């Protein structure tokens, strides 16, 4: 009982204390004429940081009461639409109730409210006596000055003489980002600054300069306008330069400079080196092309693989007949020794409505390749070996221009125009000696060749692409037209001495000498057009249709002169031909699309007409004709499904059609290489490749566990295979023919997971591939089965910021079987172990080592090659901002880079050894305006 | 009684008081349609493991691209609110491609002071059930028009990552709710800005109308049940691990977590 009483007492006391520490604040919201402002929002904030303590709403008479607030000083804030927010500091009066009486709210000037808040939807900032607008909300034409902008701002007046008045008062001072502009002369600032550079216009009343200087407030106030600049206009340019010099006269110089803002992007890049780095690194490529790096416009609409040409596509020009292939762009692998010079300029201009990008790139590459090729060819009853030694030199000069313009005419219509052009000049020289042997000692023939050529090519392609979206969701139409021009002129000299030996006795039999001069003129033009129409059928299903049309005209004039016979024209090797390829492709299909499940089913019908005329000369009366017409229907099915928790399943089947190459269609024997005589086949049909694949992916973003797996299958119908006839003198004659049944089946699997999160990751991968290919060798069908098995593992160790290691091991085993000659069956073993180690040393120094160890084994040929390649580098970052780097690197420390490649295909096994860059040391200096980053760790993607 | 709870209680007192005010109160229900736009470049610019060069490169390449846009919907009454996607799938503007949206439903019951969230993050689906915890707001001196309503600016910090969140609330709709996980201001929040524009949620349409109880009902809940503290811990850990592993943490979680 006593306890109860005590408790009651305590509760009572607590209540009294509570009541004394609690406070009610009341008042009434009215306008300047004392009319009540009903339902005004009233907030109680802490004066220190404006934290919201409590809030209430006034009644219909504008009266409010905020009850039960903890005693203290508050900031009372009231808000009523159309009025400036009211703010006052509230000191609690004595007692539990503080009555603030009538609180008058000032209306926002109608002009300000209508224009700034309602029309421009600009935030209006009230900072004591400062009112601020967001200038970007006020639209002025491009190129306008700040003066033009100020004219549009409510409350501003610009007089005839350029003087400015804000809220009735003259503006004495204009600052830019708070700093005086041209001595503070307001006219200079407003007439010279571009309106586009301005983010905000702030108007405030400040003390006069004199008052600021003396510290004595003279009571005079002046209007000041501050122009806050947009973030991107504060940016300058950035770039980097690297220069390195090494032993063996190795040089590496590269630099790039970029400037960009939200509309314009400008970049220049320059590269010069002789360390076999002729292509731009991925990051440098992105820096150069900027926002157009990944822009890709599909001009041939439709699903499935479409039609490809057997002539190596439009990106390369193949000089017919000889062994010379010239590719555009100067890319390709860095074999042998290369001197590269390249440079380019890129400019992009983008707004929401229009996008323009343009670039020019020049590339010069000189290449020296000395290579040894050993080739084992398998015949039905035996095998023979070909040993070649070749010295090649080439030079390529390439100019490339790319233009792209996109105009989003309105929300439903888009037009894209593309133009690309390249000019390529090249020269090529080759010394080749080649021996064919029945066995290691039995020489059957020998050729020595001296070949040379020079070529000029011009390529142009221009496209226009139009897309229209209908108002009905999902309904769309697109049309494109493309013109392609490929012109090439070349002169080639082929000189060869061919000696033949008796296959049994080895005695010299006879020799043939050839000295040919080839003049080629190739003209190709092509027009392609494409239409697409999509019609939604239901919410989840749409009907997709496309039509492709293409017409291609080729004209090739090849004149061959026999230099040994006084430059007489050789009529059997010379030829003139024109041909036309016409194709139509029509497709239709249905797509089901719902919550990440995408299923497409359709078919495409292709009709192709090839008509060609061949003769030895323009004026020759003997004109051969090749006319072929094909119609092929291929189905296409695709399935994609986005499952819960980062799982993804996909499957696809499609048929690709490849048209036979013009070279393969010509019924002409080409013996310009007397050891390798080719002949065309006018009866070739297009190849249809049936491709199917399926797979699944899983990634857990939390545990970093991942899993990828899939299978793929390929079956070729009417594949073009080169049937070989090899005579007793080991002269090979090839003729293309169609053969069905070549196939490939493969699986892959990749599992990765952390051993210790962020410290150690491991992954395992395996892929198994079974392929089967056919050729006719001396009229006997040979089936080559190649079963290959690969295993790999990857280890990433990132235990600290000072040490990282990335390791990789791969084992592969191939079992190659030849049906015509099982004694030649081979087992090929390739192993590779590689590792990269990064160590952070004191004084901002770093150490980097990469090691690559490869083992090649082939029991059939007793091959067992071990190649270790070790590269080391130490580098130090300089300066406070780490903008410079000095690096000492050693490349191929063991001098073991032998440039070996090997592979089995068809009925042969080839091993190539290219002389290439080995050990050198290099000292380089890098300056990066944005700072150099030490590459200790690989990014996991962002 | 801790400060927070006390404040909350007080809030509800006010809320209750103004709800009994009559005429106006009965109309205080409806739906707000939002567009959530997340900028990839601005997100990348905040990743601490990238160099300035890498951030500039990303900005140059993707800076002019539109962000990831999603249409969201807030259904509210003075007692309850439910925030989720509009439509059952994500799709391109032309509707030809669709994708599954990760689970995201935020329901608040102001009467009971509870929240229920269905969310997919860090590779799993979770159900969060806990009591409501009001963010600590600062009210600032700025006005802006959003979807025809004059809004006032307020600021708070995201409780897990301590990033700045700016809210614009309309005091002419005096319901203390908002999109994502934000609420507790004297009016409905019509715009949210996470970390200087990385993600912006803006109201495009405000409709005041009678709300059907069905519109506030939760979907079938399937997932692991956790408390808000567990959620915060998982998110914190995920972000820490991802940044340590040089990965963008926001590929696995919602930015607004």
mmCIF file with all atom_site columns, N, CA and C in Angstrom, chain A residues 43-71:
data_model
loop_
_atom_site.group_PDB
_atom_site.id
_atom_site.type_symbol
_atom_site.label_atom_id
_atom_site.label_alt_id
_atom_site.label_comp_id
_atom_site.label_asym_id
_atom_site.label_entity_id
_atom_site.label_seq_id
_atom_site.pdbx_PDB_ins_code
_atom_site.Cartn_x
_atom_site.Cartn_y
_atom_site.Cartn_z
_atom_site.occupancy
_atom_site.B_iso_or_equiv
_atom_site.pdbx_formal_charge
_atom_site.auth_seq_id
_atom_site.auth_comp_id
_atom_site.auth_asym_id
_atom_site.auth_atom_id
_atom_site.pdbx_PDB_model_num
ATOM 1  N N  . UNK A 1 43 ? 5.423   23.943 -39.317 1.00 0.00 ? 43 UNK A N  1
ATOM 2  C CA . UNK A 1 43 ? 6.452   22.991 -38.904 1.00 0.00 ? 43 UNK A CA 1
ATOM 3  C C  . UNK A 1 43 ? 7.314   23.603 -37.815 1.00 0.00 ? 43 UNK A C  1
ATOM 4  N N  . UNK A 1 44 ? 7.739   22.748 -36.929 1.00 0.00 ? 44 UNK A N  1
ATOM 5  C CA . UNK A 1 44 ? 8.636   23.172 -35.868 1.00 0.00 ? 44 UNK A CA 1
ATOM 6  C C  . UNK A 1 44 ? 9.992   22.534 -36.143 1.00 0.00 ? 44 UNK A C  1
ATOM 7  N N  . UNK A 1 45 ? 11.007  23.375 -36.323 1.00 0.00 ? 45 UNK A N  1
ATOM 8  C CA . UNK A 1 45 ? 12.331  22.858 -36.652 1.00 0.00 ? 45 UNK A CA 1
ATOM 9  C C  . UNK A 1 45 ? 13.316  23.269 -35.573 1.00 0.00 ? 45 UNK A C  1
ATOM 10 N N  . UNK A 1 46 ? 14.391  22.521 -35.450 1.00 0.00 ? 46 UNK A N  1
ATOM 11 C CA . UNK A 1 46 ? 15.440  22.973 -34.537 1.00 0.00 ? 46 UNK A CA 1
ATOM 12 C C  . UNK A 1 46 ? 16.221  24.057 -35.260 1.00 0.00 ? 46 UNK A C  1
ATOM 13 N N  . UNK A 1 47 ? 16.562  25.153 -34.573 1.00 0.00 ? 47 UNK A N  1
ATOM 14 C CA . UNK A 1 47 ? 17.233  26.256 -35.271 1.00 0.00 ? 47 UNK A CA 1
ATOM 15 C C  . UNK A 1 47 ? 18.625  25.874 -35.758 1.00 0.00 ? 47 UNK A C  1
ATOM 16 N N  . UNK A 1 48 ? 19.239  24.933 -35.090 1.00 0.00 ? 48 UNK A N  1
ATOM 17 C CA . UNK A 1 48 ? 20.627  24.585 -35.422 1.00 0.00 ? 48 UNK A CA 1
ATOM 18 C C  . UNK A 1 48 ? 20.740  24.000 -36.831 1.00 0.00 ? 48 UNK A C  1
ATOM 19 N N  . UNK A 1 49 ? 19.929  22.976 -37.120 1.00 0.00 ? 49 UNK A N  1
ATOM 20 C CA . UNK A 1 49 ? 20.093  22.310 -38.414 1.00 0.00 ? 49 UNK A CA 1
ATOM 21 C C  . UNK A 1 49 ? 18.784  22.098 -39.179 1.00 0.00 ? 49 UNK A C  1
ATOM 22 N N  . UNK A 1 50 ? 17.769  22.853 -38.809 1.00 0.00 ? 50 UNK A N  1
ATOM 23 C CA . UNK A 1 50 ? 16.465  22.752 -39.486 1.00 0.00 ? 50 UNK A CA 1
ATOM 24 C C  . UNK A 1 50 ? 15.836  21.365 -39.414 1.00 0.00 ? 50 UNK A C  1
ATOM 25 N N  . UNK A 1 51 ? 16.206  20.575 -38.412 1.00 0.00 ? 51 UNK A N  1
ATOM 26 C CA . UNK A 1 51 ? 15.621  19.240 -38.290 1.00 0.00 ? 51 UNK A CA 1
ATOM 27 C C  . UNK A 1 51 ? 14.156  19.357 -37.901 1.00 0.00 ? 51 UNK A C  1
ATOM 28 N N  . UNK A 1 52 ? 13.350  18.532 -38.542 1.00 0.00 ? 52 UNK A N  1
ATOM 29 C CA . UNK A 1 52 ? 11.906  18.573 -38.316 1.00 0.00 ? 52 UNK A CA 1
ATOM 30 C C  . UNK A 1 52 ? 11.584  17.913 -36.977 1.00 0.00 ? 52 UNK A C  1
ATOM 31 N N  . UNK A 1 53 ? 10.933  18.671 -36.092 1.00 0.00 ? 53 UNK A N  1
ATOM 32 C CA . UNK A 1 53 ? 10.578  18.134 -34.775 1.00 0.00 ? 53 UNK A CA 1
ATOM 33 C C  . UNK A 1 53 ? 9.123   17.686 -34.782 1.00 0.00 ? 53 UNK A C  1
ATOM 34 N N  . UNK A 1 54 ? 8.264   18.582 -35.196 1.00 0.00 ? 54 UNK A N  1
ATOM 35 C CA . UNK A 1 54 ? 6.874   18.176 -35.349 1.00 0.00 ? 54 UNK A CA 1
ATOM 36 C C  . UNK A 1 54 ? 6.190   19.130 -36.309 1.00 0.00 ? 54 UNK A C  1
ATOM 37 N N  . UNK A 1 55 ? 4.972   18.742 -36.726 1.00 0.00 ? 55 UNK A N  1
ATOM 38 C CA . UNK A 1 55 ? 4.269   19.609 -37.644 1.00 0.00 ? 55 UNK A CA 1
ATOM 39 C C  . UNK A 1 55 ? 2.773   19.520 -37.397 1.00 0.00 ? 55 UNK A C  1
ATOM 40 N N  . UNK A 1 56 ? 2.082   20.528 -37.882 1.00 0.00 ? 56 UNK A N  1
ATOM 41 C CA . UNK A 1 56 ? 0.626   20.531 -37.719 1.00 0.00 ? 56 UNK A CA 1
ATOM 42 C C  . UNK A 1 56 ? 0.025   21.294 -38.891 1.00 0.00 ? 56 UNK A C  1
ATOM 43 N N  . UNK A 1 57 ? -1.265  21.368 -38.848 1.00 0.00 ? 57 UNK A N  1
ATOM 44 C CA . UNK A 1 57 ? -1.964  22.005 -39.941 1.00 0.00 ? 57 UNK A CA 1
ATOM 45 C C  . UNK A 1 57 ? -2.954  22.975 -39.310 1.00 0.00 ? 57 UNK A C  1
ATOM 46 N N  . UNK A 1 58 ? -3.003  24.171 -39.845 1.00 0.00 ? 58 UNK A N  1
ATOM 47 C CA . UNK A 1 58 ? -3.923  25.159 -39.286 1.00 0.00 ? 58 UNK A CA 1
ATOM 48 C C  . UNK A 1 58 ? -5.364  24.779 -39.633 1.00 0.00 ? 58 UNK A C  1
ATOM 49 N N  . UNK A 1 59 ? -6.311  25.292 -38.863 1.00 0.00 ? 59 UNK A N  1
ATOM 50 C CA . UNK A 1 59 ? -7.712  25.012 -39.171 1.00 0.00 ? 59 UNK A CA 1
ATOM 51 C C  . UNK A 1 59 ? -8.206  25.991 -40.243 1.00 0.00 ? 59 UNK A C  1
ATOM 52 N N  . UNK A 1 60 ? -9.532  25.967 -40.475 1.00 0.00 ? 60 UNK A N  1
ATOM 53 C CA . UNK A 1 60 ? -10.030 26.797 -41.572 1.00 0.00 ? 60 UNK A CA 1
ATOM 54 C C  . UNK A 1 60 ? -9.879  28.287 -41.300 1.00 0.00 ? 60 UNK A C  1
ATOM 55 N N  . UNK A 1 61 ? -9.612  28.653 -40.029 1.00 0.00 ? 61 UNK A N  1
ATOM 56 C CA . UNK A 1 61 ? -9.401  30.064 -39.702 1.00 0.00 ? 61 UNK A CA 1
ATOM 57 C C  . UNK A 1 61 ? -7.923  30.417 -39.602 1.00 0.00 ? 61 UNK A C  1
ATOM 58 N N  . UNK A 1 62 ? -7.089  29.490 -40.017 1.00 0.00 ? 62 UNK A N  1
ATOM 59 C CA . UNK A 1 62 ? -5.658  29.755 -39.988 1.00 0.00 ? 62 UNK A CA 1
ATOM 60 C C  . UNK A 1 62 ? -5.031  29.531 -38.623 1.00 0.00 ? 62 UNK A C  1
ATOM 61 N N  . UNK A 1 63 ? -5.839  29.081 -37.655 1.00 0.00 ? 63 UNK A N  1
ATOM 62 C CA . UNK A 1 63 ? -5.294  28.903 -36.304 1.00 0.00 ? 63 UNK A CA 1
ATOM 63 C C  . UNK A 1 63 ? -4.599  27.563 -36.170 1.00 0.00 ? 63 UNK A C  1
ATOM 64 N N  . UNK A 1 64 ? -3.499  27.574 -35.456 1.00 0.00 ? 64 UNK A N  1
ATOM 65 C CA . UNK A 1 64 ? -2.793  26.310 -35.238 1.00 0.00 ? 64 UNK A CA 1
ATOM 66 C C  . UNK A 1 64 ? -2.289  26.247 -33.808 1.00 0.00 ? 64 UNK A C  1
ATOM 67 N N  . UNK A 1 65 ? -2.067  25.048 -33.376 1.00 0.00 ? 65 UNK A N  1
ATOM 68 C CA . UNK A 1 65 ? -1.453  24.855 -32.066 1.00 0.00 ? 65 UNK A CA 1
ATOM 69 C C  . UNK A 1 65 ? -0.549  23.646 -32.135 1.00 0.00 ? 65 UNK A C  1
ATOM 70 N N  . UNK A 1 66 ? 0.701   23.835 -31.811 1.00 0.00 ? 66 UNK A N  1
ATOM 71 C CA . UNK A 1 66 ? 1.653   22.735 -31.767 1.00 0.00 ? 66 UNK A CA 1
ATOM 72 C C  . UNK A 1 66 ? 1.823   22.383 -30.310 1.00 0.00 ? 66 UNK A C  1
ATOM 73 N N  . UNK A 1 67 ? 1.374   21.175 -29.934 1.00 0.00 ? 67 UNK A N  1
ATOM 74 C CA . UNK A 1 67 ? 1.337   20.816 -28.525 1.00 0.00 ? 67 UNK A CA 1
ATOM 75 C C  . UNK A 1 67 ? 2.519   19.942 -28.169 1.00 0.00 ? 67 UNK A C  1
ATOM 76 N N  . UNK A 1 68 ? 2.799   19.954 -26.875 1.00 0.00 ? 68 UNK A N  1
ATOM 77 C CA . UNK A 1 68 ? 3.665   18.929 -26.312 1.00 0.00 ? 68 UNK A CA 1
ATOM 78 C C  . UNK A 1 68 ? 5.095   18.957 -26.847 1.00 0.00 ? 68 UNK A C  1
ATOM 79 N N  . UNK A 1 69 ? 5.587   20.144 -27.196 1.00 0.00 ? 69 UNK A N  1
ATOM 80 C CA . UNK A 1 69 ? 6.967   20.227 -27.659 1.00 0.00 ? 69 UNK A CA 1
ATOM 81 C C  . UNK A 1 69 ? 7.883   20.367 -26.453 1.00 0.00 ? 69 UNK A C  1
ATOM 82 N N  . UNK A 1 70 ? 9.057   19.800 -26.580 1.00 0.00 ? 70 UNK A N  1
ATOM 83 C CA . UNK A 1 70 ? 10.044  19.934 -25.516 1.00 0.00 ? 70 UNK A CA 1
ATOM 84 C C  . UNK A 1 70 ? 10.434  21.415 -25.426 1.00 0.00 ? 70 UNK A C  1
ATOM 85 N N  . UNK A 1 71 ? 10.632  21.929 -24.211 1.00 0.00 ? 71 UNK A N  1
ATOM 86 C CA . UNK A 1 71 ? 10.956  23.353 -24.038 1.00 0.00 ? 71 UNK A CA 1
ATOM 87 C C  . UNK A 1 71 ? 12.264  23.699 -24.732 1.00 0.00 ? 71 UNK A C  1
#
